Amino acid sequence: GAGVSQSPSNKVTEKGKDVELRCDPISGHTALYWYRQSLGQGLEFLIYFQGNSAPDKSGLPSDRFSAERTGGSVSTLTIQRTQQEDSAVYLCASSLPRQEPYGYTFGSGTRLTVV
Amino acid sequence: AQSVAQPEDQVNVAEGNPLTVKCTYSVSGNPYLFWYVQYPNRGLQFLLKYITGDNLVKGSYGFEAEFNKSQTSFHLKKPSALVSDSALYFCAVRVISGSARQLTFGSGTQLTVLP
């Protein structure tokens, strides 16, 4: 597609429920990143996928968070047993490897609210 | 570990006046430095980067930034602010030699240009 697409744009969920957030990167972009943007905070790195390599999961805040990238394209970020502190905007970015680190294209994000 | 500080949560400036958004960084090696801008309900957009070479870098929309190694700063500047520049600005850093591919972002500075 023309840009990085994220869905849903907004999600309200009850505490304790699981949620899935989707990212559809730009076609051909092999690098994909998830970040979390909390109110008054900077962007917090969560996870990085590069092609078929093992993902860098070093930023995932707890084992309730996981992410997959199927077929080297679409990625899903899953949060299990959501907590109120998970409320944030979740941003996805993609890039071509040779453009790293300055070729990130960000999606518009998913605003998650846990009530 | 790498970190970025944006000491001002909010910057207000009158239209037509010069603007500065401050950023300092801390890394253990040579840095890649970036500025991104986020408009309401939009993803982050790349403004400019410093990789190597001339310390003064020019980017989109008339913005520029100066890399100062001795002060570990990378302040964003524009000679004459526009109301349309009002947005949230993020500074980011990555170490050149590091294996990590992710950017570390500051907490953001809300720029408001007053008509």
Short mmCIF file of C-alpha atoms in Angstrom, two decimals:
data_model
loop_
_atom_site.label_atom_id
_atom_site.label_comp_id
_atom_site.label_asym_id
_atom_site.label_seq_id
_atom_site.Cartn_x
_atom_site.Cartn_y
_atom_site.Cartn_z
CA GLY A 1 0.00 0.00 0.00
CA ALA A 2 0.92 3.65 -0.15
CA GLY A 3 1.54 3.93 3.57
CA VAL A 4 1.67 1.97 6.78
CA SER A 5 -1.84 0.97 7.74
CA GLN A 6 -2.86 0.22 11.31
CA SER A 7 -6.14 -1.13 12.57
CA PRO A 8 -8.21 -0.48 14.48
CA SER A 9 -7.58 3.23 14.85
CA ASN A 10 -9.24 3.18 18.25
CA LYS A 11 -9.87 0.33 20.65
CA VAL A 12 -11.61 0.39 24.00
CA THR A 13 -11.38 -2.80 26.00
CA GLU A 14 -12.16 -3.99 29.48
CA LYS A 15 -9.39 -4.75 31.89
CA GLY A 16 -8.39 -8.38 31.66
CA LYS A 17 -9.43 -8.88 28.04
CA ASP A 18 -7.00 -9.71 25.24
CA VAL A 19 -6.52 -7.35 22.28
CA GLU A 20 -4.91 -7.67 18.87
CA LEU A 21 -3.51 -4.71 16.98
CA ARG A 22 -2.68 -4.98 13.30
CA CYS A 23 -0.01 -3.36 11.18
CA ASP A 24 0.19 -3.59 7.41
CA PRO A 25 3.55 -2.18 6.31
CA ILE A 26 4.48 -0.62 3.02
CA SER A 27 4.85 -3.29 0.37
CA GLY A 28 8.46 -4.41 0.13
CA HIS A 29 9.51 -3.00 3.47
CA THR A 30 11.29 -5.79 5.28
CA ALA A 31 11.89 -3.98 8.56
CA LEU A 32 8.95 -3.45 10.93
CA TYR A 33 8.88 -1.80 14.34
CA TRP A 34 6.29 -1.46 17.09
CA TYR A 35 6.45 1.49 19.48
CA ARG A 36 4.18 2.59 22.31
CA GLN A 37 3.40 6.24 22.96
CA SER A 38 1.97 6.97 26.38
CA LEU A 39 0.60 10.37 27.41
CA GLY A 40 3.47 12.64 28.33
CA GLN A 41 6.03 10.02 27.41
CA GLY A 42 8.24 9.54 24.42
CA LEU A 43 7.97 6.62 22.09
CA GLU A 44 8.90 3.37 23.79
CA PHE A 45 10.40 0.69 21.58
CA LEU A 46 8.61 -2.65 21.80
CA ILE A 47 9.78 -5.04 19.08
CA TYR A 48 11.63 -5.12 15.75
CA PHE A 49 11.25 -7.55 12.84
CA GLN A 50 13.74 -7.79 9.99
CA GLY A 51 12.92 -10.19 7.21
CA ASN A 52 13.06 -13.78 8.35
CA SER A 53 15.46 -13.10 11.21
CA ALA A 54 14.47 -13.67 14.81
CA PRO A 55 12.74 -10.54 16.10
CA ASP A 56 14.32 -8.22 18.65
CA LYS A 57 11.85 -8.45 21.53
CA SER A 58 13.98 -6.54 23.99
CA GLY A 59 11.44 -3.75 24.43
CA LEU A 60 8.39 -5.82 25.30
CA PRO A 61 7.38 -4.70 28.82
CA SER A 62 6.01 -8.05 30.03
CA ASP A 63 5.15 -11.55 28.89
CA ARG A 64 1.58 -10.35 28.32
CA PHE A 65 2.88 -8.71 25.15
CA SER A 66 3.71 -10.67 22.02
CA ALA A 67 3.94 -10.00 18.32
CA GLU A 68 4.02 -11.98 15.13
CA ARG A 69 4.81 -11.14 11.56
CA THR A 70 3.33 -13.53 9.05
CA GLY A 71 4.92 -13.99 5.66
CA GLY A 72 7.25 -11.09 6.25
CA SER A 73 4.42 -8.61 5.83
CA VAL A 74 1.49 -8.02 8.18
CA SER A 75 2.24 -7.91 11.90
CA THR A 76 -0.05 -8.43 14.87
CA LEU A 77 0.71 -7.14 18.35
CA THR A 78 -1.21 -9.05 21.02
CA ILE A 79 -1.71 -7.88 24.58
CA GLN A 80 -3.14 -10.49 26.92
CA ARG A 81 -5.03 -9.73 30.12
CA THR A 82 -4.90 -6.00 29.47
CA GLN A 83 -4.21 -3.61 32.32
CA GLN A 84 -5.03 0.08 32.60
CA GLU A 85 -1.36 0.96 32.28
CA ASP A 86 -1.45 -0.57 28.79
CA SER A 87 -3.55 2.38 27.63
CA ALA A 88 -1.47 4.19 25.02
CA VAL A 89 -1.11 4.80 21.31
CA TYR A 90 0.61 1.88 19.63
CA LEU A 91 2.60 2.93 16.57
CA CYS A 92 3.96 0.74 13.83
CA ALA A 93 6.74 1.75 11.44
CA SER A 94 8.35 0.06 8.47
CA SER A 95 11.42 0.63 6.34
CA LEU A 96 13.70 -0.86 3.77
CA PRO A 97 16.88 -2.12 5.44
CA ARG A 98 19.21 0.01 3.37
CA GLN A 99 17.33 3.10 4.44
CA GLU A 100 17.78 2.39 8.09
CA PRO A 101 17.91 4.23 10.34
CA TYR A 102 16.33 7.17 8.61
CA GLY A 103 13.75 5.56 6.41
CA TYR A 104 11.02 4.86 8.92
CA THR A 105 7.44 5.41 7.77
CA PHE A 106 5.01 5.44 10.67
CA GLY A 107 1.38 4.47 10.67
CA SER A 108 -1.25 6.64 12.35
CA GLY A 109 -1.37 4.35 15.33
CA THR A 110 -3.97 2.48 17.36
CA ARG A 111 -5.25 4.31 20.42
CA LEU A 112 -5.88 1.66 23.07
CA THR A 113 -7.96 2.50 26.12
CA VAL A 114 -8.32 -0.07 28.88
CA VAL A 115 -11.26 0.62 31.17
CA ALA B 1 22.43 2.72 26.87
CA GLN B 2 21.26 5.61 24.78
CA SER B 3 18.86 8.33 25.87
CA VAL B 4 17.35 11.55 24.65
CA ALA B 5 16.15 14.53 26.67
CA GLN B 6 13.74 17.19 25.50
CA PRO B 7 13.73 19.57 28.45
CA GLU B 8 10.68 21.56 27.38
CA ASP B 9 7.26 19.94 27.30
CA GLN B 10 5.80 23.04 25.68
CA VAL B 11 7.20 25.83 23.51
CA ASN B 12 5.13 28.83 22.49
CA VAL B 13 6.27 31.28 19.85
CA ALA B 14 4.65 34.05 17.86
CA GLU B 15 4.19 33.58 14.15
CA GLY B 16 7.12 35.04 12.23
CA ASN B 17 9.52 34.70 15.15
CA PRO B 18 12.38 32.21 15.19
CA LEU B 19 11.77 28.97 17.04
CA THR B 20 14.04 26.54 18.83
CA VAL B 21 13.11 23.12 20.19
CA LYS B 22 15.84 21.71 22.37
CA CYS B 23 17.28 18.20 22.40
CA THR B 24 20.23 16.65 24.18
CA TYR B 25 21.37 13.07 23.95
CA SER B 26 23.52 10.53 25.68
CA VAL B 27 25.17 7.66 23.83
CA SER B 28 28.29 5.56 24.23
CA GLY B 29 29.36 5.93 20.62
CA ASN B 30 28.77 8.17 17.62
CA PRO B 31 25.11 9.01 17.14
CA TYR B 32 22.60 9.13 14.37
CA LEU B 33 20.18 11.95 15.31
CA PHE B 34 16.69 12.64 14.02
CA TRP B 35 13.72 14.92 14.35
CA TYR B 36 10.18 13.76 13.72
CA VAL B 37 6.94 15.74 13.82
CA GLN B 38 3.51 14.47 14.78
CA TYR B 39 0.36 16.30 13.79
CA PRO B 40 -2.92 15.49 15.60
CA ASN B 41 -4.23 12.01 14.84
CA ARG B 42 -1.37 11.39 12.45
CA GLY B 43 1.70 9.20 12.50
CA LEU B 44 5.17 10.58 12.96
CA GLN B 45 6.73 12.25 9.95
CA PHE B 46 10.47 12.46 9.36
CA LEU B 47 11.87 16.01 9.38
CA LEU B 48 15.63 15.70 9.22
CA LYS B 49 18.62 13.66 10.28
CA TYR B 50 22.28 13.96 11.16
CA ILE B 51 24.44 11.03 10.14
CA THR B 52 27.86 12.51 9.48
CA GLY B 53 29.45 15.52 7.84
CA ASP B 54 28.22 19.09 8.12
CA ASN B 55 26.95 19.83 11.60
CA LEU B 56 24.09 21.96 10.26
CA VAL B 57 21.44 19.85 8.60
CA LYS B 58 18.45 21.14 6.71
CA GLY B 59 15.17 19.31 6.50
CA SER B 60 11.57 19.57 5.48
CA TYR B 61 9.37 22.66 5.84
CA GLY B 62 12.30 25.03 6.39
CA PHE B 63 13.52 23.36 9.57
CA GLU B 64 17.17 22.89 10.40
CA ALA B 65 19.16 21.44 13.27
CA GLU B 66 22.71 21.80 14.47
CA PHE B 67 24.70 18.86 15.79
CA ASN B 68 26.96 19.99 18.65
CA LYS B 69 29.14 17.13 19.80
CA SER B 70 30.73 18.95 22.73
CA GLN B 71 27.32 19.88 24.15
CA THR B 72 25.70 16.62 23.00
CA SER B 73 22.85 18.64 21.57
CA PHE B 74 20.78 18.61 18.41
CA HIS B 75 18.39 21.56 18.69
CA LEU B 76 15.71 22.05 16.05
CA LYS B 77 15.36 25.54 14.63
CA LYS B 78 13.38 27.55 12.12
CA PRO B 79 14.02 31.20 11.29
CA SER B 80 10.37 32.19 10.97
CA ALA B 81 7.60 30.13 12.55
CA LEU B 82 4.25 29.45 10.92
CA VAL B 83 0.97 28.64 12.65
CA SER B 84 0.96 25.41 10.65
CA ASP B 85 4.19 24.37 12.42
CA SER B 86 2.16 23.78 15.58
CA ALA B 87 2.61 20.09 16.37
CA LEU B 88 4.41 17.62 18.64
CA TYR B 89 8.12 17.27 17.91
CA PHE B 90 10.28 14.31 18.81
CA CYS B 91 14.04 14.03 18.86
CA ALA B 92 15.54 10.54 18.45
CA VAL B 93 18.96 8.91 18.56
CA ARG B 94 20.60 5.70 17.55
CA VAL B 95 24.21 4.65 18.00
CA ILE B 96 25.98 4.17 14.68
CA SER B 97 27.96 1.10 15.67
CA GLY B 98 25.33 -0.58 17.76
CA SER B 99 23.60 -3.73 16.69
CA ALA B 100 20.26 -2.38 17.83
CA ARG B 101 18.22 -0.99 14.99
CA GLN B 102 15.61 0.86 16.98
CA LEU B 103 15.56 4.57 17.63
CA THR B 104 15.35 5.97 21.15
CA PHE B 105 12.94 8.90 21.31
CA GLY B 106 12.63 11.85 23.62
CA SER B 107 9.39 12.60 25.42
CA GLY B 108 8.33 15.17 22.86
CA THR B 109 7.85 18.95 22.82
CA GLN B 110 4.52 20.51 21.96
CA LEU B 111 5.14 23.53 19.76
CA THR B 112 2.40 26.12 19.55
CA VAL B 113 2.79 28.98 17.10
CA LEU B 114 0.49 31.85 17.97
CA PRO B 115 -0.98 34.00 15.21
#
